Amino acid sequence: KQEVTQIPAALSVPEGENLVLNCSFTDSAIYNLQWFRQDPGKGLTSLLLIQSSQREQTSGRLNASLDKSSGRSTLYIAASQPGDSATYLCAVRDDYKLSFGAGTTVTVRA
Amino acid sequence: NAGVTQTPKFQVLKTGQSMTLQCAQDMNHEYMSWYRQDPGMGLRLIHYSVGAGITDQGEVPNGYNVSRSTTEDFPLRLLSAAPSQTSVYFCASSLGGMSNEKLFFGSGTQLSVL
């Protein structure tokens, strides 16, 4: 059974600092890994998707890397802003099933 | 531009009652799924469907039934609600099962079972 872990559970940084969020998974036989953002009381929004054959994906200030052999992914958010405050979840896809981490709740202080 | 629509947004049930959570998507997605989100546990897959007439169990299927009679709709049925089913439920869909397809989520249904 795939286990996905996100550390830390919560993170508070001053505005402008770079954010580094970690995700680890136990079974490297994955189809892809996705990073999601969830705002309080809302659904999840997909930020980045990395296919199993890729090493990283970038979108604006966001960059996600994938090391399948070691079972790790990292989400980097450059020059954080208060609007980046949210919970970030990673999920790995095995066939048709996604396994989620519990998320990292980020607070960016103005 | 509706995307994935879930109804209702909030529901309170008594133990033993039944109800159906509705999910509809207008993107012609083949893959649809239901998750529950509990504090500190992330999202867990309940059931999923890879197309009309095809459903399968996820990680936590007990107490829930699904059917997929059309591509657009994927309702989740609770036959006899229990307090352990108090949770936030999310429906999600994607175009198919390919590795490069993002998952789109509805805004969720907050369910309380008393």
PDB file of N, CA and C in Angstrom, chain B residues 19-91:
ATOM      1  N   MET B  19     -28.775   8.867   2.165  1.00  0.00           N
ATOM      2  CA  MET B  19     -28.761  10.036   1.301  1.00  0.00           C
ATOM      3  C   MET B  19     -27.804   9.810   0.124  1.00  0.00           C
ATOM      4  N   THR B  20     -27.930  10.663  -0.854  1.00  0.00           N
ATOM      5  CA  THR B  20     -27.070  10.602  -2.032  1.00  0.00           C
ATOM      6  C   THR B  20     -26.374  11.937  -2.213  1.00  0.00           C
ATOM      7  N   LEU B  21     -25.055  11.884  -2.336  1.00  0.00           N
ATOM      8  CA  LEU B  21     -24.270  13.062  -2.687  1.00  0.00           C
ATOM      9  C   LEU B  21     -24.143  13.077  -4.211  1.00  0.00           C
ATOM     10  N   GLN B  22     -24.441  14.239  -4.789  1.00  0.00           N
ATOM     11  CA  GLN B  22     -24.432  14.332  -6.244  1.00  0.00           C
ATOM     12  C   GLN B  22     -23.115  14.917  -6.747  1.00  0.00           C
ATOM     13  N   CYS B  23     -22.684  14.412  -7.879  1.00  0.00           N
ATOM     14  CA  CYS B  23     -21.495  14.939  -8.551  1.00  0.00           C
ATOM     15  C   CYS B  23     -21.741  14.926 -10.050  1.00  0.00           C
ATOM     16  N   ALA B  24     -21.494  16.041 -10.687  1.00  0.00           N
ATOM     17  CA  ALA B  24     -21.657  16.134 -12.135  1.00  0.00           C
ATOM     18  C   ALA B  24     -20.498  16.928 -12.718  1.00  0.00           C
ATOM     19  N   GLN B  25     -20.038  16.501 -13.896  1.00  0.00           N
ATOM     20  CA  GLN B  25     -18.987  17.246 -14.592  1.00  0.00           C
ATOM     21  C   GLN B  25     -19.407  17.449 -16.043  1.00  0.00           C
ATOM     22  N   ASP B  26     -18.975  18.582 -16.591  1.00  0.00           N
ATOM     23  CA  ASP B  26     -19.383  18.941 -17.949  1.00  0.00           C
ATOM     24  C   ASP B  26     -18.186  19.000 -18.893  1.00  0.00           C
ATOM     25  N   MET B  27     -17.133  18.262 -18.554  1.00  0.00           N
ATOM     26  CA  MET B  27     -15.894  18.294 -19.341  1.00  0.00           C
ATOM     27  C   MET B  27     -15.704  17.024 -20.166  1.00  0.00           C
ATOM     28  N   ASN B  28     -16.699  16.163 -20.194  1.00  0.00           N
ATOM     29  CA  ASN B  28     -16.637  14.891 -20.926  1.00  0.00           C
ATOM     30  C   ASN B  28     -15.498  14.005 -20.410  1.00  0.00           C
ATOM     31  N   HIS B  29     -15.289  14.049 -19.088  1.00  0.00           N
ATOM     32  CA  HIS B  29     -14.234  13.241 -18.477  1.00  0.00           C
ATOM     33  C   HIS B  29     -14.699  11.810 -18.286  1.00  0.00           C
ATOM     34  N   GLU B  30     -13.805  10.870 -18.621  1.00  0.00           N
ATOM     35  CA  GLU B  30     -14.128   9.459 -18.434  1.00  0.00           C
ATOM     36  C   GLU B  30     -13.929   9.028 -16.974  1.00  0.00           C
ATOM     37  N   TYR B  31     -12.907   9.568 -16.342  1.00  0.00           N
ATOM     38  CA  TYR B  31     -12.539   9.146 -14.986  1.00  0.00           C
ATOM     39  C   TYR B  31     -13.210  10.049 -13.960  1.00  0.00           C
ATOM     40  N   MET B  32     -13.904   9.431 -12.985  1.00  0.00           N
ATOM     41  CA  MET B  32     -14.489  10.180 -11.871  1.00  0.00           C
ATOM     42  C   MET B  32     -14.235   9.411 -10.587  1.00  0.00           C
ATOM     43  N   SER B  33     -14.165  10.144  -9.486  1.00  0.00           N
ATOM     44  CA  SER B  33     -13.803   9.505  -8.225  1.00  0.00           C
ATOM     45  C   SER B  33     -14.391  10.272  -7.052  1.00  0.00           C
ATOM     46  N   TRP B  34     -14.497   9.577  -5.911  1.00  0.00           N
ATOM     47  CA  TRP B  34     -14.950  10.169  -4.659  1.00  0.00           C
ATOM     48  C   TRP B  34     -13.883   9.975  -3.591  1.00  0.00           C
ATOM     49  N   TYR B  35     -13.634  11.068  -2.836  1.00  0.00           N
ATOM     50  CA  TYR B  35     -12.696  11.046  -1.724  1.00  0.00           C
ATOM     51  C   TYR B  35     -13.390  11.568  -0.487  1.00  0.00           C
ATOM     52  N   ARG B  36     -12.887  11.147   0.665  1.00  0.00           N
ATOM     53  CA  ARG B  36     -13.263  11.789   1.904  1.00  0.00           C
ATOM     54  C   ARG B  36     -12.018  12.377   2.550  1.00  0.00           C
ATOM     55  N   GLN B  37     -12.192  13.528   3.190  1.00  0.00           N
ATOM     56  CA  GLN B  37     -11.072  14.212   3.822  1.00  0.00           C
ATOM     57  C   GLN B  37     -11.366  14.368   5.301  1.00  0.00           C
ATOM     58  N   ASP B  38     -10.507  13.791   6.117  1.00  0.00           N
ATOM     59  CA  ASP B  38     -10.622  13.871   7.559  1.00  0.00           C
ATOM     60  C   ASP B  38      -9.389  14.574   8.109  1.00  0.00           C
ATOM     61  N   PRO B  39      -9.534  15.304   9.213  1.00  0.00           N
ATOM     62  CA  PRO B  39      -8.401  16.077   9.753  1.00  0.00           C
ATOM     63  C   PRO B  39      -7.174  15.208   9.991  1.00  0.00           C
ATOM     64  N   GLY B  40      -6.028  15.670   9.505  1.00  0.00           N
ATOM     65  CA  GLY B  40      -4.766  14.985   9.737  1.00  0.00           C
ATOM     66  C   GLY B  40      -4.560  13.709   8.943  1.00  0.00           C
ATOM     67  N   MET B  41      -5.528  13.349   8.066  1.00  0.00           N
ATOM     68  CA  MET B  41      -5.412  12.071   7.354  1.00  0.00           C
ATOM     69  C   MET B  41      -5.340  12.225   5.849  1.00  0.00           C
ATOM     70  N   GLY B  42      -5.356  13.445   5.359  1.00  0.00           N
ATOM     71  CA  GLY B  42      -5.341  13.597   3.911  1.00  0.00           C
ATOM     72  C   GLY B  42      -6.631  13.116   3.289  1.00  0.00           C
ATOM     73  N   LEU B  43      -6.637  12.957   1.978  1.00  0.00           N
ATOM     74  CA  LEU B  43      -7.800  12.467   1.264  1.00  0.00           C
ATOM     75  C   LEU B  43      -7.664  10.970   1.036  1.00  0.00           C
ATOM     76  N   ARG B  44      -8.773  10.256   1.206  1.00  0.00           N
ATOM     77  CA  ARG B  44      -8.776   8.814   0.971  1.00  0.00           C
ATOM     78  C   ARG B  44      -9.823   8.468  -0.084  1.00  0.00           C
ATOM     79  N   LEU B  45      -9.426   7.618  -1.006  1.00  0.00           N
ATOM     80  CA  LEU B  45     -10.287   7.254  -2.130  1.00  0.00           C
ATOM     81  C   LEU B  45     -11.375   6.281  -1.685  1.00  0.00           C
ATOM     82  N   ILE B  46     -12.634   6.612  -2.036  1.00  0.00           N
ATOM     83  CA  ILE B  46     -13.766   5.756  -1.662  1.00  0.00           C
ATOM     84  C   ILE B  46     -14.115   4.806  -2.820  1.00  0.00           C
ATOM     85  N   HIS B  47     -14.485   5.388  -3.947  1.00  0.00           N
ATOM     86  CA  HIS B  47     -14.808   4.634  -5.169  1.00  0.00           C
ATOM     87  C   HIS B  47     -14.353   5.452  -6.365  1.00  0.00           C
ATOM     88  N   TYR B  48     -14.171   4.774  -7.486  1.00  0.00           N
ATOM     89  CA  TYR B  48     -13.847   5.481  -8.712  1.00  0.00           C
ATOM     90  C   TYR B  48     -14.491   4.786  -9.906  1.00  0.00           C
ATOM     91  N   SER B  49     -14.508   5.499 -11.025  1.00  0.00           N
ATOM     92  CA  SER B  49     -15.111   4.977 -12.256  1.00  0.00           C
ATOM     93  C   SER B  49     -14.259   5.417 -13.442  1.00  0.00           C
ATOM     94  N   VAL B  50     -14.017   4.481 -14.353  1.00  0.00           N
ATOM     95  CA  VAL B  50     -13.214   4.805 -15.534  1.00  0.00           C
ATOM     96  C   VAL B  50     -14.090   5.007 -16.767  1.00  0.00           C
ATOM     97  N   GLY B  51     -15.402   4.975 -16.591  1.00  0.00           N
ATOM     98  CA  GLY B  51     -16.315   5.220 -17.689  1.00  0.00           C
ATOM     99  C   GLY B  51     -17.715   4.780 -17.304  1.00  0.00           C
ATOM    100  N   ALA B  52     -18.692   5.160 -18.105  1.00  0.00           N
ATOM    101  CA  ALA B  52     -20.081   4.795 -17.824  1.00  0.00           C
ATOM    102  C   ALA B  52     -20.214   3.280 -17.714  1.00  0.00           C
ATOM    103  N   GLY B  53     -20.866   2.842 -16.628  1.00  0.00           N
ATOM    104  CA  GLY B  53     -21.094   1.426 -16.396  1.00  0.00           C
ATOM    105  C   GLY B  53     -19.959   0.691 -15.701  1.00  0.00           C
ATOM    106  N   ILE B  54     -18.863   1.407 -15.399  1.00  0.00           N
ATOM    107  CA  ILE B  54     -17.684   0.769 -14.794  1.00  0.00           C
ATOM    108  C   ILE B  54     -17.331   1.488 -13.500  1.00  0.00           C
ATOM    109  N   THR B  55     -17.356   0.752 -12.378  1.00  0.00           N
ATOM    110  CA  THR B  55     -16.938   1.327 -11.095  1.00  0.00           C
ATOM    111  C   THR B  55     -16.037   0.343 -10.371  1.00  0.00           C
ATOM    112  N   ASP B  56     -15.264   0.860  -9.429  1.00  0.00           N
ATOM    113  CA  ASP B  56     -14.383   0.004  -8.650  1.00  0.00           C
ATOM    114  C   ASP B  56     -14.150   0.635  -7.290  1.00  0.00           C
ATOM    115  N   GLN B  57     -13.701  -0.196  -6.344  1.00  0.00           N
ATOM    116  CA  GLN B  57     -13.505   0.263  -4.977  1.00  0.00           C
ATOM    117  C   GLN B  57     -12.150   0.920  -4.795  1.00  0.00           C
ATOM    118  N   GLY B  58     -12.142   1.894  -3.895  1.00  0.00           N
ATOM    119  CA  GLY B  58     -10.889   2.519  -3.505  1.00  0.00           C
ATOM    120  C   GLY B  58     -10.421   1.982  -2.168  1.00  0.00           C
ATOM    121  N   GLU B  59      -9.844   2.867  -1.373  1.00  0.00           N
ATOM    122  CA  GLU B  59      -9.237   2.487  -0.096  1.00  0.00           C
ATOM    123  C   GLU B  59     -10.261   2.262   1.010  1.00  0.00           C
ATOM    124  N   VAL B  60     -11.351   3.058   1.011  1.00  0.00           N
ATOM    125  CA  VAL B  60     -12.335   3.015   2.102  1.00  0.00           C
ATOM    126  C   VAL B  60     -13.749   2.913   1.550  1.00  0.00           C
ATOM    127  N   PRO B  61     -14.132   1.804   0.899  1.00  0.00           N
ATOM    128  CA  PRO B  61     -15.434   1.714   0.229  1.00  0.00           C
ATOM    129  C   PRO B  61     -16.611   1.323   1.123  1.00  0.00           C
ATOM    130  N   ASN B  62     -16.329   0.779   2.312  1.00  0.00           N
ATOM    131  CA  ASN B  62     -17.415   0.223   3.126  1.00  0.00           C
ATOM    132  C   ASN B  62     -18.403   1.292   3.569  1.00  0.00           C
ATOM    133  N   GLY B  63     -19.699   1.012   3.372  1.00  0.00           N
ATOM    134  CA  GLY B  63     -20.752   1.938   3.758  1.00  0.00           C
ATOM    135  C   GLY B  63     -21.181   2.869   2.638  1.00  0.00           C
ATOM    136  N   TYR B  64     -20.537   2.745   1.483  1.00  0.00           N
ATOM    137  CA  TYR B  64     -20.821   3.628   0.344  1.00  0.00           C
ATOM    138  C   TYR B  64     -21.090   2.803  -0.919  1.00  0.00           C
ATOM    139  N   ASN B  65     -22.052   3.274  -1.710  1.00  0.00           N
ATOM    140  CA  ASN B  65     -22.315   2.670  -3.019  1.00  0.00           C
ATOM    141  C   ASN B  65     -22.231   3.735  -4.098  1.00  0.00           C
ATOM    142  N   VAL B  66     -21.831   3.325  -5.297  1.00  0.00           N
ATOM    143  CA  VAL B  66     -21.795   4.236  -6.433  1.00  0.00           C
ATOM    144  C   VAL B  66     -22.356   3.526  -7.664  1.00  0.00           C
ATOM    145  N   SER B  67     -22.725   4.328  -8.632  1.00  0.00           N
ATOM    146  CA  SER B  67     -23.103   3.835  -9.951  1.00  0.00           C
ATOM    147  C   SER B  67     -22.711   4.895 -10.967  1.00  0.00           C
ATOM    148  N   ARG B  68     -22.569   4.500 -12.215  1.00  0.00           N
ATOM    149  CA  ARG B  68     -22.193   5.454 -13.262  1.00  0.00           C
ATOM    150  C   ARG B  68     -23.011   5.121 -14.513  1.00  0.00           C
ATOM    151  N   SER B  69     -24.201   5.697 -14.574  1.00  0.00           N
ATOM    152  CA  SER B  69     -25.078   5.415 -15.711  1.00  0.00           C
ATOM    153  C   SER B  69     -24.814   6.354 -16.889  1.00  0.00           C
ATOM    154  N   THR B  70     -24.217   7.506 -16.625  1.00  0.00           N
ATOM    155  CA  THR B  70     -23.869   8.448 -17.690  1.00  0.00           C
ATOM    156  C   THR B  70     -22.434   8.909 -17.498  1.00  0.00           C
ATOM    157  N   THR B  71     -21.851   9.483 -18.534  1.00  0.00           N
ATOM    158  CA  THR B  71     -20.488  10.017 -18.406  1.00  0.00           C
ATOM    159  C   THR B  71     -20.449  11.188 -17.437  1.00  0.00           C
ATOM    160  N   GLU B  72     -21.542  11.978 -17.374  1.00  0.00           N
ATOM    161  CA  GLU B  72     -21.541  13.220 -16.614  1.00  0.00           C
ATOM    162  C   GLU B  72     -21.702  13.051 -15.106  1.00  0.00           C
ATOM    163  N   ASP B  73     -22.420  12.028 -14.668  1.00  0.00           N
ATOM    164  CA  ASP B  73     -22.835  11.941 -13.267  1.00  0.00           C
ATOM    165  C   ASP B  73     -22.227  10.749 -12.539  1.00  0.00           C
ATOM    166  N   PHE B  74     -21.895  10.972 -11.273  1.00  0.00           N
ATOM    167  CA  PHE B  74     -21.294   9.906 -10.461  1.00  0.00           C
ATOM    168  C   PHE B  74     -21.757  10.098  -9.018  1.00  0.00           C
ATOM    169  N   PRO B  75     -22.979   9.692  -8.685  1.00  0.00           N
ATOM    170  CA  PRO B  75     -23.502   9.893  -7.328  1.00  0.00           C
ATOM    171  C   PRO B  75     -22.915   8.902  -6.318  1.00  0.00           C
ATOM    172  N   LEU B  76     -22.801   9.367  -5.092  1.00  0.00           N
ATOM    173  CA  LEU B  76     -22.312   8.554  -3.977  1.00  0.00           C
ATOM    174  C   LEU B  76     -23.461   8.355  -2.988  1.00  0.00           C
ATOM    175  N   ARG B  77     -23.783   7.107  -2.691  1.00  0.00           N
ATOM    176  CA  ARG B  77     -24.913   6.797  -1.819  1.00  0.00           C
ATOM    177  C   ARG B  77     -24.440   6.269  -0.476  1.00  0.00           C
ATOM    178  N   LEU B  78     -25.019   6.847   0.591  1.00  0.00           N
ATOM    179  CA  LEU B  78     -24.834   6.324   1.938  1.00  0.00           C
ATOM    180  C   LEU B  78     -26.145   5.639   2.289  1.00  0.00           C
ATOM    181  N   LEU B  79     -26.124   4.325   2.470  1.00  0.00           N
ATOM    182  CA  LEU B  79     -27.360   3.580   2.674  1.00  0.00           C
ATOM    183  C   LEU B  79     -27.875   3.684   4.107  1.00  0.00           C
ATOM    184  N   SER B  80     -26.957   3.708   5.077  1.00  0.00           N
ATOM    185  CA  SER B  80     -27.325   3.810   6.489  1.00  0.00           C
ATOM    186  C   SER B  80     -26.204   4.575   7.183  1.00  0.00           C
ATOM    187  N   ALA B  81     -26.384   5.883   7.294  1.00  0.00           N
ATOM    188  CA  ALA B  81     -25.299   6.751   7.761  1.00  0.00           C
ATOM    189  C   ALA B  81     -24.873   6.420   9.189  1.00  0.00           C
ATOM    190  N   ALA B  82     -23.570   6.524   9.420  1.00  0.00           N
ATOM    191  CA  ALA B  82     -22.980   6.298  10.743  1.00  0.00           C
ATOM    192  C   ALA B  82     -22.136   7.512  11.118  1.00  0.00           C
ATOM    193  N   PRO B  83     -21.971   7.783  12.426  1.00  0.00           N
ATOM    194  CA  PRO B  83     -21.146   8.934  12.845  1.00  0.00           C
ATOM    195  C   PRO B  83     -19.736   8.900  12.253  1.00  0.00           C
ATOM    196  N   SER B  84     -19.194   7.706  11.995  1.00  0.00           N
ATOM    197  CA  SER B  84     -17.849   7.589  11.418  1.00  0.00           C
ATOM    198  C   SER B  84     -17.786   8.123   9.983  1.00  0.00           C
ATOM    199  N   GLN B  85     -18.944   8.380   9.383  1.00  0.00           N
ATOM    200  CA  GLN B  85     -18.970   8.921   8.027  1.00  0.00           C
ATOM    201  C   GLN B  85     -19.037  10.449   8.014  1.00  0.00           C
ATOM    202  N   THR B  86     -18.990  11.058   9.191  1.00  0.00           N
ATOM    203  CA  THR B  86     -18.854  12.511   9.267  1.00  0.00           C
ATOM    204  C   THR B  86     -17.513  12.907   8.658  1.00  0.00           C
ATOM    205  N   SER B  87     -17.559  13.748   7.634  1.00  0.00           N
ATOM    206  CA  SER B  87     -16.347  14.059   6.887  1.00  0.00           C
ATOM    207  C   SER B  87     -16.676  15.106   5.831  1.00  0.00           C
ATOM    208  N   VAL B  88     -15.653  15.530   5.114  1.00  0.00           N
ATOM    209  CA  VAL B  88     -15.851  16.358   3.932  1.00  0.00           C
ATOM    210  C   VAL B  88     -15.608  15.461   2.710  1.00  0.00           C
ATOM    211  N   TYR B  89     -16.556  15.469   1.799  1.00  0.00           N
ATOM    212  CA  TYR B  89     -16.489  14.581   0.638  1.00  0.00           C
ATOM    213  C   TYR B  89     -16.202  15.395  -0.618  1.00  0.00           C
ATOM    214  N   PHE B  90     -15.249  14.907  -1.400  1.00  0.00           N
ATOM    215  CA  PHE B  90     -14.877  15.561  -2.647  1.00  0.00           C
ATOM    216  C   PHE B  90     -15.044  14.604  -3.815  1.00  0.00           C
ATOM    217  N   CYS B  91     -15.590  15.139  -4.889  1.00  0.00           N
ATOM    218  CA  CYS B  91     -15.659  14.439  -6.158  1.00  0.00           C
ATOM    219  C   CYS B  91     -14.572  15.019  -7.062  1.00  0.00           C
TER     220      CYS B  91
END
